[in-house]
Coordinates of N, CA and C in Angstrom, one line a residue:
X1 N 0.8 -1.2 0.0 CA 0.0 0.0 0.0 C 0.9 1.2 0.0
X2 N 0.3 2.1 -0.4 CA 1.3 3.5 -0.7 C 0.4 4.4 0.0
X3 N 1.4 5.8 0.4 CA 0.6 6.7 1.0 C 1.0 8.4 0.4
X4 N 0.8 9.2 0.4 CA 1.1 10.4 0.2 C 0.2 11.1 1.3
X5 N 1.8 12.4 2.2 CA 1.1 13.3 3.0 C 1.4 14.5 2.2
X6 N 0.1 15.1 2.2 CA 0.1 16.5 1.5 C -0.4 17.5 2.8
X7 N 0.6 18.3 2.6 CA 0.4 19.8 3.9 C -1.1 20.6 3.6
X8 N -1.7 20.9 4.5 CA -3.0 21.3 4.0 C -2.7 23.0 5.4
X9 N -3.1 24.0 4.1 CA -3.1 25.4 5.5 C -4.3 26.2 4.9
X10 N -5.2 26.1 5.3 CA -6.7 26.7 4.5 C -6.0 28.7 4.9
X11 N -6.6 29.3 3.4 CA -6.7 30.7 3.4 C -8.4 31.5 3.6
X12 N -8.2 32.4 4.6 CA -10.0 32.9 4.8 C -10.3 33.7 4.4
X13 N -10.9 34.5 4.4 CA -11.2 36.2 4.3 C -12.1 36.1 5.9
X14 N -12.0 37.1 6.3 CA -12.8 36.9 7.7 C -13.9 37.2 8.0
X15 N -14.1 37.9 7.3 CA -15.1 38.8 6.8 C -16.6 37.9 6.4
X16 N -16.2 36.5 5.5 CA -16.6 35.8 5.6 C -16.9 34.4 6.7
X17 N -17.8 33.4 6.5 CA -18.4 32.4 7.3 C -16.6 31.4 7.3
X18 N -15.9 31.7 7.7 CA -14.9 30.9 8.2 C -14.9 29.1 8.0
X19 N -15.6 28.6 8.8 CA -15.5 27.0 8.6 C -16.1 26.4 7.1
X20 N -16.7 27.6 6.8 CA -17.7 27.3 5.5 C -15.9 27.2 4.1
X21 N -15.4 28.3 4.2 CA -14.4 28.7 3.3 C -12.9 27.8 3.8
X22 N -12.7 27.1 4.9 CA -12.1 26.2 5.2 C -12.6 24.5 4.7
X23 N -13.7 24.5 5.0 CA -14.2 23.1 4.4 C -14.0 22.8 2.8
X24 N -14.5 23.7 2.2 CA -14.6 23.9 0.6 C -12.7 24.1 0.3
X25 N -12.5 24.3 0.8 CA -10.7 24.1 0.3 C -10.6 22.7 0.6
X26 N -10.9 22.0 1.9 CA -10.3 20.8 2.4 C -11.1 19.8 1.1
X27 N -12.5 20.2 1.0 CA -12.9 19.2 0.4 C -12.3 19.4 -0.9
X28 N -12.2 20.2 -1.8 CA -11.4 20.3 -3.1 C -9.5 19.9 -3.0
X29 N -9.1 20.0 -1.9 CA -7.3 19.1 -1.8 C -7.9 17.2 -1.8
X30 N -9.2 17.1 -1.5 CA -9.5 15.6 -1.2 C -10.3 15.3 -2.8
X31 N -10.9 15.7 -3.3 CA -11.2 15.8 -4.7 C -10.2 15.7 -5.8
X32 N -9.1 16.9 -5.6 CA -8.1 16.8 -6.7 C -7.5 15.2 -6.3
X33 N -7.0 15.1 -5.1 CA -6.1 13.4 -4.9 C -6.8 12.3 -5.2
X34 N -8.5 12.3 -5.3 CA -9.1 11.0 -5.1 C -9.5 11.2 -6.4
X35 N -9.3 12.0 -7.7 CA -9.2 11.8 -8.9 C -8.1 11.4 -9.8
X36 N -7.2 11.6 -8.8 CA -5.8 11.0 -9.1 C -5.7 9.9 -9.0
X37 N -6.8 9.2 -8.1 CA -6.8 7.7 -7.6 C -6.4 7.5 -6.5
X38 N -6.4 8.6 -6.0 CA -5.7 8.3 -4.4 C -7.1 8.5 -2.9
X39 N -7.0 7.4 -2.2 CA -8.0 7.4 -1.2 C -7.9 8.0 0.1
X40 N -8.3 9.3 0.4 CA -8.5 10.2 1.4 C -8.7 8.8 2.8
X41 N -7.5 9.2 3.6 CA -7.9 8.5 5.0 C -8.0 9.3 6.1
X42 N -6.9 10.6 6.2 CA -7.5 11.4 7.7 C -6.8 12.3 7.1
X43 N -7.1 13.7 8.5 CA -6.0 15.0 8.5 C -5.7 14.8 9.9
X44 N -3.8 14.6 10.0 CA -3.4 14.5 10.9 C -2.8 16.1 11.5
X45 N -2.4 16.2 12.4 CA -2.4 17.5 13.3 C -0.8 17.5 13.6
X46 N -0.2 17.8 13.6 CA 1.2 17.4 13.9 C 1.8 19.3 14.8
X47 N 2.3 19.3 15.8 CA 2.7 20.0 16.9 C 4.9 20.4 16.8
X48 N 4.9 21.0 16.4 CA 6.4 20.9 16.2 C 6.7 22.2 17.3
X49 N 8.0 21.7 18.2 CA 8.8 22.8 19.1 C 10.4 23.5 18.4
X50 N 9.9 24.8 17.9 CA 11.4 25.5 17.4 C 12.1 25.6 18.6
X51 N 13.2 25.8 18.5 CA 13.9 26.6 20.0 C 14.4 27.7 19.7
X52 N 14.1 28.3 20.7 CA 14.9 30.0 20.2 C 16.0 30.0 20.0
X53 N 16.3 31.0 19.1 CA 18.0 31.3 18.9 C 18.3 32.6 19.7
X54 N 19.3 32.6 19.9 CA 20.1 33.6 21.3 C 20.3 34.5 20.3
X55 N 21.1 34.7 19.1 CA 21.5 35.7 18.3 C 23.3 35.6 19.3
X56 N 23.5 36.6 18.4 CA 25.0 37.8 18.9 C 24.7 38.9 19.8
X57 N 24.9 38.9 21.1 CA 24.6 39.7 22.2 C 22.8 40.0 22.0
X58 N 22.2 38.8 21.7 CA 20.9 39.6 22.0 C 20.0 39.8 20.9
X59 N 21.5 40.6 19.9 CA 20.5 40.9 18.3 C 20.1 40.0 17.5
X60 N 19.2 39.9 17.0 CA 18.4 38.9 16.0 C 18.1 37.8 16.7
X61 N 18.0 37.7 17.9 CA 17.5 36.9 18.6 C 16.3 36.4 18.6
X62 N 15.8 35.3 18.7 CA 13.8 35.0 18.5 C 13.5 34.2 19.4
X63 N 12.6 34.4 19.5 CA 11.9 33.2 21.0 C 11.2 31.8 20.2
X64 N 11.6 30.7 21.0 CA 10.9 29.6 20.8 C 9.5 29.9 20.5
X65 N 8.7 29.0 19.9 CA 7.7 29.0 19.3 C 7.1 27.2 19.2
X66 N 6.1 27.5 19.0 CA 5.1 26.2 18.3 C 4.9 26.6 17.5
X67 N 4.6 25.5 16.3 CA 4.7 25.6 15.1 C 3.4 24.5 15.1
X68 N 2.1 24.7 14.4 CA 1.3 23.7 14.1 C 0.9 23.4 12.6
X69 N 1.0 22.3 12.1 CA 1.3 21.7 10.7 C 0.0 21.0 10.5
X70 N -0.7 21.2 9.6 CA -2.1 19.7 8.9 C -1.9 19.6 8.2
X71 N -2.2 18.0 8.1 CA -1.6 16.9 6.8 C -2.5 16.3 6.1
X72 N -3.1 16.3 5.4 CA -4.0 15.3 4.8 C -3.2 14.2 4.2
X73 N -3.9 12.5 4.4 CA -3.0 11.7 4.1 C -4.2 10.7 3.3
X74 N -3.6 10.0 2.3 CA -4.1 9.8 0.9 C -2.9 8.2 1.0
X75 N -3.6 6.9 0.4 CA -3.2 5.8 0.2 C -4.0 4.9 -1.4
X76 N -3.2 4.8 -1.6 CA -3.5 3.7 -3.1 C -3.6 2.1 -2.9

């Protein structure tokens, strides 16, 4: 069995119905793959820790962060 993970980051306008303009992207990344022949199984959530960099005395220095990642994952 084969798998492909494709990165999924929905864009909104806010202004608009939000989950409405998130769903209609998700469903069309699951559309384009499963015409390709590939069978939609989940969106996984994935949590990544950067660590901050100190910089040179201070400058360009950045603070650690979370980073959150969605995957949609697709199997043949």
């Amino acid at each position: 069995m084969e798998h492909i993970v494709v990165p999924f980051a929905a864009s909104i306008d806010r202004r608009k119905n939000t989950s409405a303009q998130i769903a209609e992207q998700l469903q069309s990344a699951i559309k384009y793959h499963t015409e390709k022949g590939w069978k939609y199984v989940r969106v996984e959530n994935i949590t990544t820790f950067v660590n901050a960099e100190i910089g040179c005395f201070g400058i360009g220095a950045k603070p650690a962060q979370t980073l959150f990642t969605h995957l949609i994952i697709f199997e043949k």
